[in-house]
Short mmCIF file of C-alpha atoms in Angstrom, two decimals:
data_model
loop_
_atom_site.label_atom_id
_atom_site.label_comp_id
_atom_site.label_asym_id
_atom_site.label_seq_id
_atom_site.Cartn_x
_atom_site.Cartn_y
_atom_site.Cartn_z
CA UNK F 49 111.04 109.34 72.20
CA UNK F 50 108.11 110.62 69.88
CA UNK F 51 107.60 114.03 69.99
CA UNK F 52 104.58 116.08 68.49
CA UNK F 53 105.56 119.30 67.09
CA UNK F 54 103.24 122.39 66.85
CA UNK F 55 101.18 119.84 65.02
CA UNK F 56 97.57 120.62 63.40
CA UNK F 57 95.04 118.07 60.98
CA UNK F 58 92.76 119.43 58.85
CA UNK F 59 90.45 116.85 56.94
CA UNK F 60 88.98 117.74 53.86
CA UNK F 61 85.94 118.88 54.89
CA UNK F 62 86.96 121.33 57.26
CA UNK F 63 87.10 119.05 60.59
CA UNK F 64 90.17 120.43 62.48
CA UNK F 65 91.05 116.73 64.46
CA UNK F 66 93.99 118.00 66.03
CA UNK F 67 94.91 122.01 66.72
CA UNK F 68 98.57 123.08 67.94
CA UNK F 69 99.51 119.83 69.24
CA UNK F 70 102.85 119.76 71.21
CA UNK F 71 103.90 117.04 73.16
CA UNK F 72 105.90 113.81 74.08
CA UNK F 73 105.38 110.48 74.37
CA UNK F 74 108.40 109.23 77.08
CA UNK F 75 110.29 106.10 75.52
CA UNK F 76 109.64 102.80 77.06
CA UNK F 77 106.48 103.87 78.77
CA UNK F 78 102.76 103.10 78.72
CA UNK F 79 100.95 106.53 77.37
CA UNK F 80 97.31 106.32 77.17
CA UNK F 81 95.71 108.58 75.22
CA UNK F 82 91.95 109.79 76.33
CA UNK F 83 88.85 111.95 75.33
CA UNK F 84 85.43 112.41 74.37
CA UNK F 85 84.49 110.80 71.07
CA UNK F 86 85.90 112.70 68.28
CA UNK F 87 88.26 114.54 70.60
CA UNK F 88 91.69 113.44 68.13
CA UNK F 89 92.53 110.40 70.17
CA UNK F 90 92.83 107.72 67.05
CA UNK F 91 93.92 110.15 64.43
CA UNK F 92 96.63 111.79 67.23
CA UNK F 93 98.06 107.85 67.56
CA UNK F 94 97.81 107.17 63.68
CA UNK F 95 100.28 110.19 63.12
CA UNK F 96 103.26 108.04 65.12
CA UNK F 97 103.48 105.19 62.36
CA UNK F 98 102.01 107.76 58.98
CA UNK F 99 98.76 106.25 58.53
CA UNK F 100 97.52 109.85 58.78
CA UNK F 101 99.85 113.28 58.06
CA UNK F 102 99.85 116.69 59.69
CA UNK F 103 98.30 119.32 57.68
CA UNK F 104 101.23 121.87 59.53
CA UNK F 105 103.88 120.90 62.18
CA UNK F 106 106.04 117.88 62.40
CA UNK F 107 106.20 113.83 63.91
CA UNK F 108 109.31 113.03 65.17
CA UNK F 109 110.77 109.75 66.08
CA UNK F 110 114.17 109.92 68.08
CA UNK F 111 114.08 113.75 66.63
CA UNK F 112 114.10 112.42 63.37
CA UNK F 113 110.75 113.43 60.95
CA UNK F 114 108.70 110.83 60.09
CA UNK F 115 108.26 112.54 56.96
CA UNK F 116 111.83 111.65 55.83
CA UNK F 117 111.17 108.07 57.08
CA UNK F 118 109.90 105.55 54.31
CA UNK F 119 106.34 104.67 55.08
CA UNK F 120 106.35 100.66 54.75
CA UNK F 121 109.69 100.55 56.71
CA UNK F 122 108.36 102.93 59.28
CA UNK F 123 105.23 100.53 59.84
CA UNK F 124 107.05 97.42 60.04
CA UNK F 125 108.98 99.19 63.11
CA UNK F 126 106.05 99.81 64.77
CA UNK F 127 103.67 97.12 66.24
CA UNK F 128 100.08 97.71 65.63
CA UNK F 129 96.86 96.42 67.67
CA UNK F 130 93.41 97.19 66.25
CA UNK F 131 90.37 96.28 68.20
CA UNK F 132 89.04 94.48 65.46
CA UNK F 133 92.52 92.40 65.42
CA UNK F 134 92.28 91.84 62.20
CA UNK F 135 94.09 88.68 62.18
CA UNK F 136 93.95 86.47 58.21
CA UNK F 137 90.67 83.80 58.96
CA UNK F 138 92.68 81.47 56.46
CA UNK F 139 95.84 81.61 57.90
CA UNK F 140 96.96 79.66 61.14
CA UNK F 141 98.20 81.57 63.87
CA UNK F 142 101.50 80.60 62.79
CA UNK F 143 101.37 82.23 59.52
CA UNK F 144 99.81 85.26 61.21
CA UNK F 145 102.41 86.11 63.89
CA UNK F 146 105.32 85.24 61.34
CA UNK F 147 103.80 87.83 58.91
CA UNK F 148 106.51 91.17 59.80
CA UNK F 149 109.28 88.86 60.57
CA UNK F 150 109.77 87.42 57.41
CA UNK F 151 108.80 91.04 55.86
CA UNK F 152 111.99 91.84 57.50
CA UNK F 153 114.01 89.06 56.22
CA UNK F 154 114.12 87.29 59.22
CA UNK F 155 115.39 83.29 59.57
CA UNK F 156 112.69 80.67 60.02
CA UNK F 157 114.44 79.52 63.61
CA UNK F 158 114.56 83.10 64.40
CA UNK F 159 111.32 83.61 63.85
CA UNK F 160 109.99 80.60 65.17
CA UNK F 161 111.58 81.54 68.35
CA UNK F 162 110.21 84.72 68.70
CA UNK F 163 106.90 83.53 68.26
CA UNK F 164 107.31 80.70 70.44
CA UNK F 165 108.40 82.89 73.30
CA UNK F 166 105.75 85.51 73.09
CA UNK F 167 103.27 83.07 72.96
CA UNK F 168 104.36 81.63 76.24
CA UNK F 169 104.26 85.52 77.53
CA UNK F 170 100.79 85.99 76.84
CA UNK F 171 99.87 82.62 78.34
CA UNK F 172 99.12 80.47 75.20
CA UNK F 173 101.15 77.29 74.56
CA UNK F 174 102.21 77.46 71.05
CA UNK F 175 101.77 73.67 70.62
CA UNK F 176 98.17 73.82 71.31
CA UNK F 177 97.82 76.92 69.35
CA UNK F 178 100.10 77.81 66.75
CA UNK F 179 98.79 75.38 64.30
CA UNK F 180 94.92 76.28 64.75
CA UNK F 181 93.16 79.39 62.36
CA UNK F 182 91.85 82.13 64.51
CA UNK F 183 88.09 81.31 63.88
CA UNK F 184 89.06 78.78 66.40
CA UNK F 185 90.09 80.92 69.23
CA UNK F 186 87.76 83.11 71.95
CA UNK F 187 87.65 86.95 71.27
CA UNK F 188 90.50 86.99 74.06
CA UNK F 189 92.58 84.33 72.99
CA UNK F 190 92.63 86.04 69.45
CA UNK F 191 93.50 89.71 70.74
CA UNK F 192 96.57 87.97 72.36
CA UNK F 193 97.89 86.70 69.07
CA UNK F 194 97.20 89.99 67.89
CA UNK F 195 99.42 91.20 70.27
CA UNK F 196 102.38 88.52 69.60
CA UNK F 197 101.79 89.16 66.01
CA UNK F 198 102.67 93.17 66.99
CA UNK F 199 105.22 92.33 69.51
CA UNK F 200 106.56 89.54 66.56
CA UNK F 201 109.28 91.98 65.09
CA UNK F 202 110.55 93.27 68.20
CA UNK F 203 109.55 97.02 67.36
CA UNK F 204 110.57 99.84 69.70
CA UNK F 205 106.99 101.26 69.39
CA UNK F 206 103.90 99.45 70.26
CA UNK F 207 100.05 101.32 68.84
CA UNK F 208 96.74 99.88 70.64
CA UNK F 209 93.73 101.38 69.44
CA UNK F 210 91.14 100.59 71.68
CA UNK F 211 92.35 96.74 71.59
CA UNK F 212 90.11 95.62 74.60
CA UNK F 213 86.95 97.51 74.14
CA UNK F 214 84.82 94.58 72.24
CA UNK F 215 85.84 92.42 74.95
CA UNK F 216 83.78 91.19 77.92
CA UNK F 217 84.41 92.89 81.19
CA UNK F 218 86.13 89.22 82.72
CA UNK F 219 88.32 89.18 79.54
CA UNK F 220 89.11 93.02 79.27
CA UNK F 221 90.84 92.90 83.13
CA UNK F 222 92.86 89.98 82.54
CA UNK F 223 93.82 91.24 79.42
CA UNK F 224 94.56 94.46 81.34
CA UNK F 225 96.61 92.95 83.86
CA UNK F 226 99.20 90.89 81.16
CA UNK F 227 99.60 94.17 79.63
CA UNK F 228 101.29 95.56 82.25
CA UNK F 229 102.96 92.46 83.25
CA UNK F 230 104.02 92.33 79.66
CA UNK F 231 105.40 95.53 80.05
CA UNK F 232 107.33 95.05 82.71
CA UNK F 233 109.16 92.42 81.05
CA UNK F 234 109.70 94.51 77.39
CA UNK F 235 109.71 98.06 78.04
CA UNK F 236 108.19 98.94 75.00
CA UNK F 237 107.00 102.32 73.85
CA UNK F 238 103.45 101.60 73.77
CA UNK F 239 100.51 104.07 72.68
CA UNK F 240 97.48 102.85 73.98
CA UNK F 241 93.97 104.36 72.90
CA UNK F 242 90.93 104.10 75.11
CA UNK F 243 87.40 106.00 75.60
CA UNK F 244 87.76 104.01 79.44
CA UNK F 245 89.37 105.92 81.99
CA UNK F 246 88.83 102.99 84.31
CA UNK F 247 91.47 101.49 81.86
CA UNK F 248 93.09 104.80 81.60
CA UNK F 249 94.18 104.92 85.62
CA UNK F 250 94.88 100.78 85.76
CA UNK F 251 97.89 100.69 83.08
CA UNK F 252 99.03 104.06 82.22
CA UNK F 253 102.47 105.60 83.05
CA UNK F 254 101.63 108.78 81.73
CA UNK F 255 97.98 110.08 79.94
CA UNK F 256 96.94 112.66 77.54
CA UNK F 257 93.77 114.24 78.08
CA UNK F 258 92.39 115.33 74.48
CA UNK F 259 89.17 117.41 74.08
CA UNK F 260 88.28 118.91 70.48
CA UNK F 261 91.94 118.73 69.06
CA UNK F 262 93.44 120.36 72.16
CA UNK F 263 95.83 118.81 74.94
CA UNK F 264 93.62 119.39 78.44
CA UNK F 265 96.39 117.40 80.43
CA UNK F 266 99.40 115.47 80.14
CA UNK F 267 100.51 113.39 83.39
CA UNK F 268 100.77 109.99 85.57
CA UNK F 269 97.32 108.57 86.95
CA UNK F 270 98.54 110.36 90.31
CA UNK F 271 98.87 113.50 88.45
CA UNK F 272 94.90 113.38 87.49
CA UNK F 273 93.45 112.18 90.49
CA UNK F 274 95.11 114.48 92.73
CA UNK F 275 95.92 117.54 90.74
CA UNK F 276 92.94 118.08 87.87
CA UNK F 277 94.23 120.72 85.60
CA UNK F 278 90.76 122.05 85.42
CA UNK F 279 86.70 121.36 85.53
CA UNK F 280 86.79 119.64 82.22
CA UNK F 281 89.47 117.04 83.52
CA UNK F 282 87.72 116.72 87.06
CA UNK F 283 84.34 116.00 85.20
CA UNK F 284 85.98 114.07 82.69
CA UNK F 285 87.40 111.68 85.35
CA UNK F 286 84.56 112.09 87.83
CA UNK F 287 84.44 113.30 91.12
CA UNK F 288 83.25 109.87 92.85
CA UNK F 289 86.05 107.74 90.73
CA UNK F 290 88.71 111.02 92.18
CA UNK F 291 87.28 110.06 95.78
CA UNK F 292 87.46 106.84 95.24
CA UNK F 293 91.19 106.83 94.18
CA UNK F 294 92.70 109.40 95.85
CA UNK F 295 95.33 108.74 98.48
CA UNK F 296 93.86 110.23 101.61
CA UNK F 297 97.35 112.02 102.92
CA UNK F 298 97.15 113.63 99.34
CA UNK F 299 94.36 115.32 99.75
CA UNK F 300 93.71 119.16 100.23
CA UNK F 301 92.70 120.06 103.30
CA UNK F 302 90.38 122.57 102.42
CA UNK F 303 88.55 118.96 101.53
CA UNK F 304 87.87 118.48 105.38
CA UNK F 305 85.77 121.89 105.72
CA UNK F 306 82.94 119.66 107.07
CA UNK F 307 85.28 118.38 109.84
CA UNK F 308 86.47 122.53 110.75
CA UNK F 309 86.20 123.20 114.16
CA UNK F 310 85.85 125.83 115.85
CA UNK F 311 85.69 125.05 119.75
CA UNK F 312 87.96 123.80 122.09
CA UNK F 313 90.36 126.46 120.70
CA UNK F 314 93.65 126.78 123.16
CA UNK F 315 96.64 128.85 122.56
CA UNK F 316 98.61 126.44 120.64
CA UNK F 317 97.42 127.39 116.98
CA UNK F 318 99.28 126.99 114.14
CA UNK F 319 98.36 128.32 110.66
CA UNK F 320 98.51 126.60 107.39
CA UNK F 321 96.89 127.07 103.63
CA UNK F 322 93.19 125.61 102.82
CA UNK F 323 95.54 124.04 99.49
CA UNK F 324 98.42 122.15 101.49
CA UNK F 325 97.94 118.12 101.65
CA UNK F 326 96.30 116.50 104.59
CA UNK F 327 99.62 114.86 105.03
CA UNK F 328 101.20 118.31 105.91
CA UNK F 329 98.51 118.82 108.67
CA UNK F 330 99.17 115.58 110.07
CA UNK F 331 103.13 116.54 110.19
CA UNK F 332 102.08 119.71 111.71
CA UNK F 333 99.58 118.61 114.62
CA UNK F 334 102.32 115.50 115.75
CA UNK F 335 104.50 118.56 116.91
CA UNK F 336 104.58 118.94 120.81
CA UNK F 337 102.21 121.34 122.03
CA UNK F 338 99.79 121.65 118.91
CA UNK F 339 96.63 120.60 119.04
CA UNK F 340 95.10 123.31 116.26
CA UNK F 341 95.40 124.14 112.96
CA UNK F 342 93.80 127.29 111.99
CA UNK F 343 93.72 127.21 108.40
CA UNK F 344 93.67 130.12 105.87
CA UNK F 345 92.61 130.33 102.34
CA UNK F 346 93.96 133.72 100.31
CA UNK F 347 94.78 135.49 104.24
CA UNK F 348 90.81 134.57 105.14
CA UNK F 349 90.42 132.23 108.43
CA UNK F 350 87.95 129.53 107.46
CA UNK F 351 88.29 127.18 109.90
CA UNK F 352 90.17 125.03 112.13
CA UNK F 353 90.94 120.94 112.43
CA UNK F 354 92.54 119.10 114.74
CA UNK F 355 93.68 115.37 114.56
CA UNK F 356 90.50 114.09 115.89
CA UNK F 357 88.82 115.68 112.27
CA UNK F 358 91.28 113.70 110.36
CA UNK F 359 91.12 110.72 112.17
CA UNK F 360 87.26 111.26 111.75
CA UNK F 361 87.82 111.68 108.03
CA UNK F 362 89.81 108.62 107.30
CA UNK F 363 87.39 106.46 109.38
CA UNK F 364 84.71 107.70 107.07
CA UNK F 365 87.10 106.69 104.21
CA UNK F 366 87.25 103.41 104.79
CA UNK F 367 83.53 103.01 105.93
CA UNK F 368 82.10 103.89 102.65
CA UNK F 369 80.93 107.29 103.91
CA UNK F 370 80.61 110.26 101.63
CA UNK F 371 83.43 112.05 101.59
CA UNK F 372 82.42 115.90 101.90
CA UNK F 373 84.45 117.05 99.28
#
């Protein structure tokens, strides 16, 4: 577990990156970290391994400072992906993935074997590769061996900064999509930084929503899409990719105002909140005998909807039609 304590960075010339920062990153997760440019993101993920240090408040791994950690040994615990990979031109990709295992002290068969198997994880036979410089090697080929070469040392922690963003879109989803399967296989702590939130919502587990230094949100993709913490987060997302990705029985059902109706009323009413999912209204109108919901928001009748509204509203769902929210 890393945990962010009451944590504040101050550069030199007076930039305040990060401002009262408490929070944790769950162990053997996928937490993608997200903002506006210059929100913190980079300099709140280059805290976890030292690169940068709080100016007040504490880093802990496992509750134990990183402060009292030694740097070098800290780092080789914790892989690191860069988007500009940063692999050695004049090494083979051998030499390149072997680089923190032998830091470590590790055996050449042990480390062979490590390398040999992650390769074969991220879809690259070693014997056509391992022997080759990474000149050699597509942009996507190479930001896999960057990832073996992170993975090579079998740290707990994994840091991606922005790792896929120089990639073409073709390149950037597959890469996306052996992440996670990755993932599933390791269950490595893995920090991943992205200005995407396309990306965000695809791999995530859990997200932080920075803006100026300051924690906006902290939850799973479900969290975001359903339940924005505020306007900042609901822009920040957008409203057509919230549409888009929301589950419909999820859904408030103050969201169906355009499908209230107010005819046809019989005695069989039943009231319920403008804020309760659409799922609860569905519950409600199977019951025998209740045909109408008359729903309240704050003790004030706005409207009513019946299950011909909903059904109405989730064949415009999966026509394409606009949504009324």
């Amino acid at each position: 577990m890393i945990r962010f304590d009451q944590v504040t960075k101050q550069f030199a010339d007076g930039t305040e990156a990060l401002k009262n920062v408490s929070l944790t990153i769950p162990t053997g997760k996928l937490t993608v970290i997200i903002g506006p440019s210059g929100c913190g993101k980079t300099t709140l993920m280059k805290m976890i391994n030292h690169l940068e240090a709080p100016t007040s408040g504490e880093v802990l791994i496992d509750e134990l400072s990183i402060k009292d950690r030694d740097d070098v040994e800290l780092r080789r615990s914790i892989g690191y992906v860069i988007q500009r990979i940063g692999l050695f031109p004049h090494m083979t990709i051998a030499r390149n993935a072997s680089i923190v295992p032998k830091l470590k002290g590790w055996s050449e068969e042990k480390t062979q074997t490590r390398i040999r198997e992650l390769m074969n994880i991220v879809g690259l036979d070693p014997d056509t590769y391992l022997e080759r410089f990474p000149l050699e090697l597509s942009g996507g080929q190479q930001q896999r061996i960057g990832v073996v070469r992170a993975l090579a040392g079998d740290p707990n922690i994994m840091l991606m900064d922005e790792p896929f963003s120089a990639l073409d879109p073709i390149s950037r989803e597959q890469l996306q999509d052996e992440l996670l399967s990755l993932q599933k296989r390791i269950n490595k702590t893995i920090v991943f930084v992205t200005h995407d939130m396309d990306e965000a919502l695809k791999i995530a587990d859990h997200i932080i929503v920075l803006r100026a230094g300051e924690v906006e949100q902290i939850g799973s993709s479900n969290d975001l899409i359903h339940e924005p913490k505020n306007d900042f987060v609901r822009n920040f997302i957008g409203q057509d990719r919230i549409n888009r990705k929301r589950t419909f029985g999820k859904r408030k059902i103050r969201e169906l105002s355009s499908y209230f109706l107010q005819s046809k009323i019989s005695e069989q009413i039943v009231t319920v909140n403008s804020t309760e999912n659409v799922e609860v209204a569905i519950t409600l109108l199977d019951q025998p005998h209740t045909d109408v919901l008359a729903v309240y928001t704050n003790d004030e009748l706005v409207g009513y909807i019946t299950q011909s509204a909903i059904l109405n509203a989730v064949v415009a769902k999966e026509e394409g039609a606009p949504s009324h929210d």
